[in-house]
Amino acid sequence: MPGAPALAQAGVAGHPVSVCVLRDDGAMSAARLIREPGRFDCASTQHALGPGDYWALSEEIGERSTPERPLSIRFASVWQKSIALDILYEDGRIVRVPADPRGLTPYIQLGAVAEIRLPPAQARVMRLLWHVEGSANLRGILLGARISTAAESVEANLKMAAMYAAFGGLALALIIYNLALWGALRHRFQLWYCAMTAGLLAYAFSSSGALAWVWPDIANNDRMRLNYLWLGLMGGAALMFARTFFEERVYTGRLGRVAEGVAVLIAAAGILVYLAAPVAIHAADLIFTSIFVGLTCVVVPTLWRAWRLRSNYLWLFAIAWGAPILTAILRMLGNIHLLPWNFWLDNSTVLSMCAEAVLSSLAIAYRIKLLSKERDAAMRGEEAALRLAETDPLTGLLNRRAFLEKAIGRPGDQMLQIADLDHFKSVNETLGHDGGDEVLRVFARVLRQVAPPGALVARMGGEEFAILSARDEAVEPEIVLARLRATRMPFDLQITTSVGTCCGPIGTEVDWKALYRGADSALFEAKSAGRDRVRNAPAREAA
């Protein structure tokens, strides 16, 4: 990702033409120089000659540009103030294509390659002479020169259009998809991913040359300044995406602060180049490249710590970011001239980041899957905790608190049945507390079996139980007595219960207290009358 904006897609059309250079001393004539190739330097590396004004002369071409087969010269778009082209024909005629104040903007094709048509003539084109003013010479003065036919140029543009259109559609789809996910899930890494992809889309739009088509009045240097700006903002967003994508434990302590600081510096470097390039492009480019080294310096410790902490996302991050990291290293080596300029390396940023965007989207889907599992597990745990808080641990029925929360406010008349096991103290004395607990569990099972759908069944405390149901759906209390008599108890002990009932509304706590007093009084009457029977209290009216 670091380095100069994409130079040109010069490798996709025509055949190469070698170029020699000569520094302009201000007193040279194009008509004379174009016929004196011996004065030009063909051996020195161009970037070693430094910034300034230059002449660049092609090798002998010897091809005709005709109306039926027009020729063009294609070359890389680099930082320069202006460029003019002189064309020498076999008959001695020289045709000049003058410089434009916008630089190469009028000649930019897709892929940010400059293309100048060579006027058709009967005579062959012998040599080409460029006059380059204000060359920054960051990577070279004139790079990637190629002679191509009109058909080859059209084919190159179509290929570039297909590649960038596919990438643009993919980027838009990923942004829309992840924004929609963010609206539902609200994870920060989704927003940073969208910012990274949007920055990449903007970078592709400007570095591809499409910006020059949409905005014909923009100076070519300004277009390249935008390349730096978008690349810096994208790099900062990419690092923040990694910062928020990993588990928080990976970035605890100093590493998290360093990652955030480098992300800010990368974005600031893009802004710095955009603002300072017109007056100090060399210094700005050096700062930009140096700060991008920090990206690699953060990624390596991140991978190391993620491996040590057994992060769930390490393998996805390593796969997704492998190509961009390798590209960044190679581009940095090219920026400091340890690697020569290469068409595929120069255009690797968009392609590698496109792959990263796709793989990171899969990584996001994988993380959301894990987060969903964590959420579901948490919800199940919460539900289990809630059930534990609401249920009686011995019988599994509602406890008194949960029963009251669910009971008060039920609409319509309700029937409350209070059941109390008879002589339960003697049961504990006979069977022990473990046996008594088993009797309680069996009775709770009987109540669950006879209770109608929608009824609330609870253990109110000790050996007292309650059933609350709609009045017209209530189970007959005699059925409860009969079912309990028929149920086998531990050691075949005969267990009975007394039941008191009361009907009425239960819309408020006052209603509940009145209903409970009525059922409890009826229960007392059943106990007093000999147990193992039912007594009904008079129906209650709303308080």
Coordinates of C-alpha atoms in Angstrom, one line a residue:
M1 CA 0.0 0.0 0.0
P2 CA 2.7 2.6 0.7
G3 CA 4.5 4.5 -2.0
A4 CA 3.7 6.7 -4.9
P5 CA 0.3 6.5 -6.6
A6 CA -0.1 3.9 -9.3
L7 CA 2.1 5.0 -12.2
A8 CA 0.5 3.4 -15.2
Q9 CA -1.0 0.3 -16.7
A10 CA 1.7 0.7 -19.3
G11 CA 2.3 -3.1 -19.7
V12 CA -1.0 -3.9 -21.3
A13 CA -0.7 -2.4 -24.8
G14 CA 1.9 -2.2 -27.5
H15 CA 5.6 -2.9 -27.4
P16 CA 8.3 -1.2 -25.3
V17 CA 10.4 1.7 -26.5
S18 CA 13.7 2.5 -24.7
V19 CA 14.3 6.1 -23.7
C20 CA 17.5 8.1 -22.9
V21 CA 17.5 11.4 -21.0
L22 CA 19.4 14.7 -20.9
R23 CA 19.1 17.5 -18.4
D24 CA 17.8 20.7 -19.9
D25 CA 20.2 23.7 -19.5
G26 CA 17.7 26.1 -20.9
A27 CA 19.5 26.8 -24.2
M28 CA 18.7 23.6 -26.1
S29 CA 16.7 23.3 -29.3
A30 CA 14.3 20.5 -29.8
A31 CA 14.9 20.5 -33.6
R32 CA 18.6 20.0 -33.0
L33 CA 18.5 17.5 -30.1
I34 CA 16.1 15.1 -31.8
R35 CA 18.8 14.6 -34.4
E36 CA 21.6 14.2 -31.9
P37 CA 20.9 11.0 -29.9
G38 CA 24.6 10.7 -28.9
R39 CA 24.2 13.6 -26.4
F40 CA 21.7 11.6 -24.3
D41 CA 22.4 9.5 -21.3
C42 CA 21.2 5.9 -21.7
A43 CA 23.2 4.3 -19.0
S44 CA 22.3 6.2 -15.8
T45 CA 19.4 5.2 -13.6
Q46 CA 16.8 8.0 -14.1
H47 CA 15.9 8.6 -10.5
A48 CA 19.6 9.1 -9.6
L49 CA 19.7 12.3 -11.7
G50 CA 17.5 14.3 -9.4
P51 CA 14.6 16.6 -10.0
G52 CA 14.5 19.3 -12.7
D53 CA 13.7 19.9 -16.4
Y54 CA 14.7 17.2 -18.8
W55 CA 14.7 16.0 -22.4
A56 CA 13.9 12.4 -23.1
L57 CA 14.6 10.8 -26.5
S58 CA 13.3 7.5 -27.7
E59 CA 15.2 4.9 -29.6
E60 CA 14.7 4.7 -33.4
I61 CA 11.1 3.6 -34.1
G62 CA 10.7 3.2 -37.9
E63 CA 7.0 2.6 -38.0
R64 CA 4.2 4.4 -39.9
S65 CA 1.2 5.9 -38.3
T66 CA -1.5 5.8 -41.0
P67 CA -5.3 6.6 -41.0
E68 CA -5.9 2.9 -41.2
R69 CA -3.4 2.0 -38.5
P70 CA -2.8 5.0 -36.3
L71 CA -0.1 4.8 -33.6
S72 CA 0.1 6.1 -30.1
I73 CA 2.9 6.5 -27.6
R74 CA 1.9 5.4 -24.1
F75 CA 4.0 6.1 -21.0
A76 CA 3.6 6.3 -17.2
S77 CA 2.0 9.2 -15.5
V78 CA 4.5 10.6 -13.0
W79 CA 4.9 13.8 -11.0
Q80 CA 5.8 16.7 -13.4
K81 CA 4.7 20.2 -14.2
S82 CA 4.2 19.8 -17.9
I83 CA 5.3 17.8 -20.9
A84 CA 5.6 18.5 -24.7
L85 CA 6.3 15.9 -27.4
D86 CA 8.2 16.4 -30.7
I87 CA 7.8 13.8 -33.4
L88 CA 10.5 13.3 -36.1
Y89 CA 9.3 11.7 -39.3
E90 CA 11.5 10.0 -41.9
D91 CA 11.1 13.0 -44.3
G92 CA 12.7 15.4 -41.8
R93 CA 9.4 16.9 -40.7
I94 CA 8.9 17.6 -37.0
V95 CA 5.4 17.8 -35.5
R96 CA 5.0 19.2 -32.0
V97 CA 2.3 18.3 -29.5
P98 CA 2.5 21.3 -27.1
A99 CA 2.5 21.2 -23.3
D100 CA -0.8 21.7 -21.5
P101 CA -1.1 23.6 -18.3
R102 CA -3.0 20.6 -16.8
G103 CA 0.0 18.4 -17.4
L104 CA -0.9 14.9 -18.7
T105 CA -4.6 15.2 -17.9
P106 CA -5.8 15.5 -21.5
Y107 CA -4.0 12.3 -22.4
I108 CA -4.8 10.1 -19.4
Q109 CA -6.4 6.7 -20.2
L110 CA -7.8 4.1 -17.8
G111 CA -5.0 2.8 -15.7
A112 CA -3.5 6.3 -15.4
V113 CA -1.4 5.8 -18.5
A114 CA -0.8 8.8 -20.7
E115 CA -1.4 8.2 -24.4
I116 CA -0.5 10.7 -27.2
R117 CA -1.7 10.0 -30.7
L118 CA 1.0 10.2 -33.4
P119 CA -0.4 12.2 -36.4
P120 CA -0.7 9.9 -39.5
A121 CA 1.7 10.5 -42.3
Q122 CA 3.2 8.7 -45.3
A123 CA 6.7 8.9 -43.8
R124 CA 7.7 6.7 -40.9
V125 CA 8.0 7.9 -37.4
M126 CA 11.8 7.9 -36.6
R127 CA 12.1 9.3 -33.1
L128 CA 10.2 10.9 -30.2
L129 CA 11.5 13.7 -28.0
W130 CA 9.8 14.7 -24.8
H131 CA 10.5 18.0 -23.0
V132 CA 9.6 17.4 -19.3
E133 CA 9.4 20.5 -17.1
G134 CA 9.3 20.3 -13.3
S135 CA 10.0 16.6 -13.0
A136 CA 10.1 15.5 -9.4
N137 CA 11.9 12.3 -10.5
L138 CA 10.7 10.3 -7.6
R139 CA 10.8 7.0 -9.5
G140 CA 12.0 8.3 -12.9
I141 CA 11.6 11.0 -15.6
L142 CA 9.8 9.0 -18.3
L143 CA 8.8 5.4 -17.6
G144 CA 7.1 2.6 -19.4
A145 CA 7.1 4.1 -22.9
R146 CA 5.3 1.8 -25.4
I147 CA 4.2 2.2 -29.0
S148 CA 0.7 0.8 -29.5
T149 CA -1.9 0.8 -32.2
A150 CA -5.4 2.2 -31.8
A151 CA -6.8 -1.3 -31.6
E152 CA -4.4 -2.2 -28.8
S153 CA -5.2 1.0 -26.9
V154 CA -8.9 0.3 -27.1
E155 CA -8.4 -3.2 -25.9
A156 CA -6.3 -2.0 -23.0
N157 CA -9.0 0.6 -22.0
L158 CA -11.7 -2.1 -22.2
K159 CA -9.6 -4.4 -20.0
M160 CA -9.0 -1.7 -17.5
A161 CA -12.7 -0.7 -17.6
A162 CA -13.7 -4.2 -16.9
M163 CA -11.3 -4.6 -14.0
Y164 CA -12.2 -1.3 -12.3
A165 CA -15.9 -1.7 -12.9
A166 CA -15.8 -5.2 -11.3
F167 CA -13.8 -3.8 -8.4
G168 CA -16.1 -0.8 -8.0
G169 CA -19.2 -3.0 -8.0
L170 CA -17.6 -5.3 -5.4
A171 CA -16.5 -2.4 -3.2
L172 CA -20.0 -0.8 -3.3
A173 CA -21.7 -4.1 -2.5
L174 CA -19.3 -4.8 0.4
I175 CA -19.9 -1.3 1.8
I176 CA -23.7 -1.6 1.6
Y177 CA -23.7 -5.1 3.0
N178 CA -21.6 -4.2 6.0
L179 CA -23.4 -0.9 6.7
A180 CA -26.6 -2.9 6.8
L181 CA -25.0 -5.4 9.2
W182 CA -23.7 -2.5 11.3
G183 CA -27.3 -1.1 11.5
A184 CA -28.4 -4.4 13.0
L185 CA -25.3 -5.4 15.1
R186 CA -23.5 -2.1 15.9
H187 CA -19.9 -3.5 15.9
R188 CA -17.2 -0.8 15.5
F189 CA -15.1 -2.9 13.2
Q190 CA -17.9 -2.9 10.6
L191 CA -17.7 0.9 10.3
W192 CA -13.9 0.8 10.0
Y193 CA -14.2 -1.8 7.4
C194 CA -16.6 0.4 5.4
A195 CA -14.3 3.3 5.8
M196 CA -11.4 1.2 4.6
T197 CA -13.3 0.0 1.5
A198 CA -14.6 3.5 0.7
G199 CA -11.0 4.8 0.9
L200 CA -9.9 2.0 -1.4
L201 CA -12.7 2.8 -3.8
A202 CA -11.8 6.5 -3.9
Y203 CA -8.1 5.6 -4.4
A204 CA -9.0 3.3 -7.3
F205 CA -11.1 6.0 -8.9
S206 CA -8.3 8.6 -8.8
S207 CA -5.3 6.3 -9.5
S208 CA -7.1 4.6 -12.4
G209 CA -7.4 7.8 -14.3
A210 CA -11.2 7.8 -14.3
L211 CA -11.1 11.0 -12.2
A212 CA -9.4 12.8 -15.1
W213 CA -12.2 11.7 -17.4
V214 CA -14.9 12.9 -15.0
W215 CA -13.0 16.1 -14.1
P216 CA -11.1 17.1 -17.3
D217 CA -9.9 20.4 -15.8
I218 CA -8.0 18.9 -12.9
A219 CA -4.2 19.1 -13.1
N220 CA -2.6 15.7 -13.3
N221 CA -0.4 16.4 -10.2
D222 CA -3.5 17.3 -8.3
R223 CA -5.0 13.9 -9.3
M224 CA -1.9 12.2 -7.9
R225 CA -2.1 14.3 -4.7
L226 CA -5.5 12.8 -4.2
N227 CA -4.0 9.4 -4.7
Y228 CA -1.8 10.0 -1.6
L229 CA -4.7 11.4 0.4
W230 CA -7.0 8.4 -0.3
L231 CA -4.2 5.9 0.3
G232 CA -3.3 7.5 3.6
L233 CA -6.9 7.6 4.8
M234 CA -7.4 4.0 3.7
G235 CA -4.3 2.8 5.5
G236 CA -5.4 4.5 8.7
A237 CA -8.9 3.0 8.4
A238 CA -7.4 -0.5 7.6
L239 CA -5.3 -0.4 10.8
M240 CA -8.2 0.7 12.9
F241 CA -10.3 -2.1 11.4
A242 CA -7.6 -4.6 12.6
R243 CA -7.5 -2.8 15.9
T244 CA -11.3 -3.2 16.5
F245 CA -11.6 -6.6 14.7
F246 CA -9.4 -8.6 17.1
E247 CA -10.5 -9.4 20.6
E248 CA -9.7 -6.5 23.0
R249 CA -7.2 -8.7 24.8
V250 CA -4.9 -8.7 21.8
Y251 CA -4.5 -4.9 21.9
T252 CA -4.4 -4.3 25.6
G253 CA -1.7 -2.1 26.9
R254 CA 1.0 -0.4 24.8
L255 CA 0.2 -2.2 21.5
G256 CA -3.3 -0.8 21.4
R257 CA -2.0 2.7 21.9
V258 CA 0.7 2.3 19.3
A259 CA -1.8 0.9 16.7
E260 CA -4.1 3.8 17.2
G261 CA -1.2 6.3 17.0
V262 CA 0.2 4.7 13.8
A263 CA -3.3 4.8 12.2
V264 CA -3.5 8.5 12.9
L265 CA 0.0 9.1 11.5
I266 CA -0.8 7.2 8.3
A267 CA -4.0 9.2 7.7
A268 CA -2.1 12.4 8.6
A269 CA 0.7 11.5 6.2
G270 CA -1.8 11.3 3.4
I271 CA -3.2 14.7 4.3
L272 CA 0.4 16.1 4.6
V273 CA 1.4 15.0 1.1
Y274 CA -1.8 16.4 -0.3
L275 CA -1.1 19.8 1.2
A276 CA 2.7 19.9 0.9
A277 CA 3.3 18.1 -2.4
P278 CA 3.2 21.3 -4.6
V279 CA 6.2 22.8 -2.7
A280 CA 8.0 19.8 -1.2
I281 CA 7.0 16.6 -3.0
H282 CA 10.3 14.7 -2.2
A283 CA 10.1 15.4 1.5
A284 CA 6.4 14.6 1.7
D285 CA 6.9 11.4 -0.2
L286 CA 9.7 10.3 2.1
I287 CA 7.6 11.0 5.2
F288 CA 4.7 9.1 3.6
T289 CA 6.8 6.1 2.9
S290 CA 8.5 6.1 6.3
I291 CA 5.2 6.3 8.2
F292 CA 3.8 3.4 6.2
V293 CA 6.7 1.3 7.5
G294 CA 5.0 1.7 10.9
L295 CA 2.0 -0.3 9.5
T296 CA 4.3 -3.3 9.1
C297 CA 5.8 -2.6 12.5
V298 CA 2.3 -2.9 14.1
V299 CA 1.1 -5.8 12.1
V300 CA 3.9 -8.1 13.1
P301 CA 3.4 -7.6 16.9
T302 CA -0.3 -8.0 16.4
L303 CA 0.1 -11.4 14.7
W304 CA 2.5 -12.5 17.4
R305 CA 0.3 -11.5 20.3
A306 CA -2.8 -12.9 18.6
W307 CA -0.9 -16.2 18.2
R308 CA 0.2 -16.3 21.8
L309 CA -3.4 -15.5 23.0
R310 CA -4.9 -18.1 20.7
S311 CA -7.1 -15.5 19.0
N312 CA -10.1 -17.0 17.0
Y313 CA -9.4 -14.6 14.1
L314 CA -5.6 -15.0 13.6
W315 CA -5.7 -17.3 10.6
L316 CA -8.3 -15.2 8.9
F317 CA -6.4 -12.0 9.5
A318 CA -3.1 -13.6 8.3
I319 CA -4.7 -14.8 5.1
A320 CA -6.6 -11.6 4.4
W321 CA -3.6 -9.3 5.1
G322 CA -0.9 -11.5 3.6
A323 CA -1.0 -10.0 0.1
P324 CA -1.3 -6.4 1.2
I325 CA 1.6 -6.8 3.7
L326 CA 3.8 -8.4 1.1
T327 CA 2.8 -5.7 -1.4
A328 CA 3.6 -3.0 1.1
I329 CA 7.0 -4.4 1.7
L330 CA 7.8 -4.7 -2.0
R331 CA 6.4 -1.2 -2.7
M332 CA 8.6 0.3 0.0
L333 CA 11.6 -1.4 -1.5
G334 CA 10.7 0.1 -4.8
N335 CA 10.2 3.5 -3.3
I336 CA 13.8 3.4 -1.9
H337 CA 15.0 2.1 -5.3
L338 CA 16.0 -1.3 -4.1
L339 CA 13.6 -2.8 -6.7
P340 CA 13.2 -1.5 -10.2
W341 CA 9.9 0.0 -11.4
N342 CA 7.6 -2.8 -12.5
F343 CA 4.2 -2.6 -14.1
W344 CA 2.6 -5.4 -12.0
L345 CA 4.2 -4.2 -8.7
D346 CA 3.1 -0.7 -9.4
N347 CA -0.5 -1.8 -9.9
S348 CA -0.5 -4.3 -7.0
T349 CA -2.1 -2.0 -4.4
V350 CA -5.7 -2.1 -5.8
L351 CA -5.5 -5.8 -6.6
S352 CA -4.1 -6.9 -3.3
M353 CA -6.5 -4.6 -1.3
C354 CA -9.4 -5.9 -3.4
A355 CA -8.4 -9.5 -2.3
E356 CA -8.1 -8.2 1.3
A357 CA -11.5 -6.6 1.2
V358 CA -13.1 -9.8 0.0
L359 CA -11.3 -12.0 2.5
S360 CA -11.9 -9.5 5.3
S361 CA -15.6 -9.5 4.5
L362 CA -15.5 -13.3 5.0
A363 CA -13.6 -12.7 8.3
I364 CA -16.3 -10.3 9.4
A365 CA -19.0 -13.0 8.6
Y366 CA -17.0 -15.5 10.6
R367 CA -16.6 -13.2 13.5
I368 CA -20.3 -12.4 13.5
K369 CA -21.0 -16.1 13.5
L370 CA -18.8 -16.5 16.7
L371 CA -20.4 -13.4 18.2
S372 CA -23.8 -14.9 17.5
K373 CA -22.7 -18.1 19.2
E374 CA -21.4 -16.1 22.2
R375 CA -24.7 -14.1 22.3
D376 CA -26.8 -17.2 22.1
A377 CA -24.8 -18.9 24.9
A378 CA -25.1 -15.7 27.0
M379 CA -28.9 -15.7 26.4
R380 CA -29.2 -19.3 27.3
G381 CA -27.2 -18.7 30.4
E382 CA -29.4 -15.7 31.2
E383 CA -32.5 -17.7 30.7
A384 CA -31.1 -20.5 32.9
A385 CA -30.3 -18.0 35.6
L386 CA -33.7 -16.5 35.3
R387 CA -35.3 -19.9 35.6
L388 CA -33.2 -20.6 38.6
A389 CA -34.3 -17.3 40.1
E390 CA -38.0 -18.1 39.4
T391 CA -38.2 -21.7 40.2
D392 CA -38.2 -23.7 43.4
P393 CA -35.0 -25.8 43.3
L394 CA -36.6 -28.9 44.9
T395 CA -39.8 -29.2 42.8
G396 CA -39.1 -27.2 39.7
L397 CA -42.3 -25.3 40.2
L398 CA -42.5 -21.5 40.4
N399 CA -41.4 -20.0 43.7
R400 CA -43.6 -17.6 45.5
R401 CA -42.0 -14.4 44.1
A402 CA -42.2 -15.5 40.5
F403 CA -45.8 -16.8 41.0
L404 CA -46.9 -13.4 42.3
E405 CA -45.1 -11.5 39.5
K406 CA -46.9 -13.6 36.9
A407 CA -50.3 -13.9 38.7
I408 CA -51.1 -10.3 39.6
G409 CA -52.5 -8.5 36.7
R410 CA -54.1 -11.5 34.9
P411 CA -57.3 -10.5 33.2
G412 CA -60.8 -11.9 34.1
D413 CA -61.9 -14.0 37.1
Q414 CA -59.4 -16.5 38.3
M415 CA -59.6 -19.6 40.6
L416 CA -56.9 -19.9 43.2
Q417 CA -56.5 -23.3 44.8
I418 CA -54.3 -23.7 47.8
A419 CA -53.2 -27.3 48.6
D420 CA -51.5 -28.3 51.8
L421 CA -50.2 -31.8 52.4
D422 CA -51.9 -33.5 55.4
H423 CA -49.7 -34.5 58.4
F424 CA -46.5 -33.7 56.5
K425 CA -44.6 -33.4 59.8
S426 CA -45.2 -37.0 60.5
V427 CA -44.1 -37.8 56.9
N428 CA -40.7 -36.2 57.7
E429 CA -40.5 -38.1 61.0
T430 CA -41.3 -41.4 59.3
L431 CA -39.2 -41.1 56.1
G432 CA -36.7 -38.5 57.1
H433 CA -36.2 -35.2 55.3
D434 CA -34.9 -36.9 52.1
G435 CA -38.1 -39.0 52.0
G436 CA -40.2 -35.9 52.7
D437 CA -38.5 -34.0 49.8
E438 CA -39.3 -36.9 47.5
V439 CA -43.0 -36.7 48.5
L440 CA -42.9 -33.0 47.7
R441 CA -41.4 -33.7 44.3
V442 CA -44.1 -36.4 43.5
F443 CA -46.9 -34.1 44.6
A444 CA -45.5 -31.3 42.4
R445 CA -45.5 -33.7 39.4
V446 CA -49.2 -34.5 40.1
L447 CA -50.0 -30.8 40.1
R448 CA -48.2 -30.2 36.8
Q449 CA -50.1 -33.1 35.3
V450 CA -53.6 -32.0 36.3
A451 CA -53.1 -28.3 35.9
P452 CA -54.8 -26.9 32.7
P453 CA -52.8 -25.1 30.0
G454 CA -51.9 -21.6 31.0
A455 CA -52.3 -22.3 34.7
L456 CA -49.6 -21.1 37.2
V457 CA -48.4 -23.8 39.6
A458 CA -46.2 -22.9 42.5
R459 CA -44.7 -24.0 45.7
M460 CA -45.6 -21.3 48.1
G461 CA -43.4 -22.6 50.9
G462 CA -43.0 -25.8 53.0
E463 CA -45.8 -28.2 52.0
E464 CA -48.1 -25.5 50.6
F465 CA -48.8 -25.3 46.9
A466 CA -51.0 -23.1 44.7
I467 CA -52.7 -23.5 41.3
L468 CA -54.0 -20.3 39.6
S469 CA -56.1 -20.6 36.4
A470 CA -59.0 -18.9 34.6
R471 CA -62.2 -19.6 36.4
D472 CA -63.9 -21.3 33.4
E473 CA -60.8 -23.5 32.8
A474 CA -59.9 -24.5 36.3
V475 CA -59.3 -28.2 37.2
E476 CA -61.8 -29.7 39.7
P477 CA -60.1 -29.8 43.1
E478 CA -61.6 -33.3 43.6
I479 CA -59.5 -34.5 40.7
V480 CA -56.3 -33.3 42.5
L481 CA -57.3 -35.3 45.6
A482 CA -58.1 -38.4 43.6
R483 CA -55.0 -38.3 41.6
L484 CA -52.8 -37.8 44.7
R485 CA -54.5 -40.8 46.4
A486 CA -53.8 -43.0 43.4
T487 CA -50.1 -41.9 43.2
R488 CA -47.6 -44.3 44.6
M489 CA -45.4 -42.6 47.3
P490 CA -42.1 -43.7 48.8
F491 CA -42.5 -46.9 50.9
D492 CA -46.2 -47.0 49.7
L493 CA -47.0 -44.3 52.2
Q494 CA -50.6 -43.0 51.8
I495 CA -50.4 -39.2 51.3
T496 CA -53.4 -36.9 51.1
T497 CA -54.0 -33.1 50.8
S498 CA -56.5 -30.5 51.8
V499 CA -57.5 -27.9 49.3
G500 CA -59.1 -24.4 49.7
T501 CA -60.4 -22.5 46.7
C502 CA -61.5 -19.0 46.1
C503 CA -62.6 -17.2 42.8
G504 CA -62.3 -13.6 41.9
P505 CA -60.2 -11.0 40.1
I506 CA -56.5 -10.6 40.6
G507 CA -55.7 -7.3 38.9
T508 CA -54.0 -5.7 41.8
E509 CA -52.0 -6.7 44.9
V510 CA -55.1 -5.9 47.0
D511 CA -57.1 -8.3 44.9
W512 CA -54.4 -11.0 45.4
K513 CA -54.5 -10.5 49.2
A514 CA -58.3 -10.8 49.3
L515 CA -58.2 -13.9 47.0
Y516 CA -55.5 -15.6 49.1
R517 CA -57.3 -14.9 52.4
G518 CA -60.4 -16.5 51.0
A519 CA -58.6 -19.6 49.8
D520 CA -56.6 -19.9 53.0
S521 CA -59.7 -19.7 55.1
A522 CA -61.3 -22.4 53.0
L523 CA -58.1 -24.5 53.4
F524 CA -58.4 -24.1 57.2
E525 CA -62.0 -25.3 57.1
A526 CA -61.0 -28.3 55.1
K527 CA -58.3 -29.2 57.6
S528 CA -60.7 -28.7 60.5
A529 CA -63.3 -30.9 58.8
G530 CA -60.9 -33.9 58.8
R531 CA -58.5 -33.2 55.9
D532 CA -58.4 -34.9 52.5
R533 CA -61.2 -32.7 51.2
V534 CA -62.0 -29.5 49.5
R535 CA -63.7 -26.3 50.7
N536 CA -64.7 -23.4 48.6
A537 CA -64.7 -19.7 49.8
P538 CA -67.4 -17.3 48.5
A539 CA -66.4 -15.6 45.2
R540 CA -64.7 -12.2 45.6
E541 CA -65.5 -8.9 43.8
A542 CA -62.8 -6.5 42.5
A543 CA -61.4 -4.2 45.2

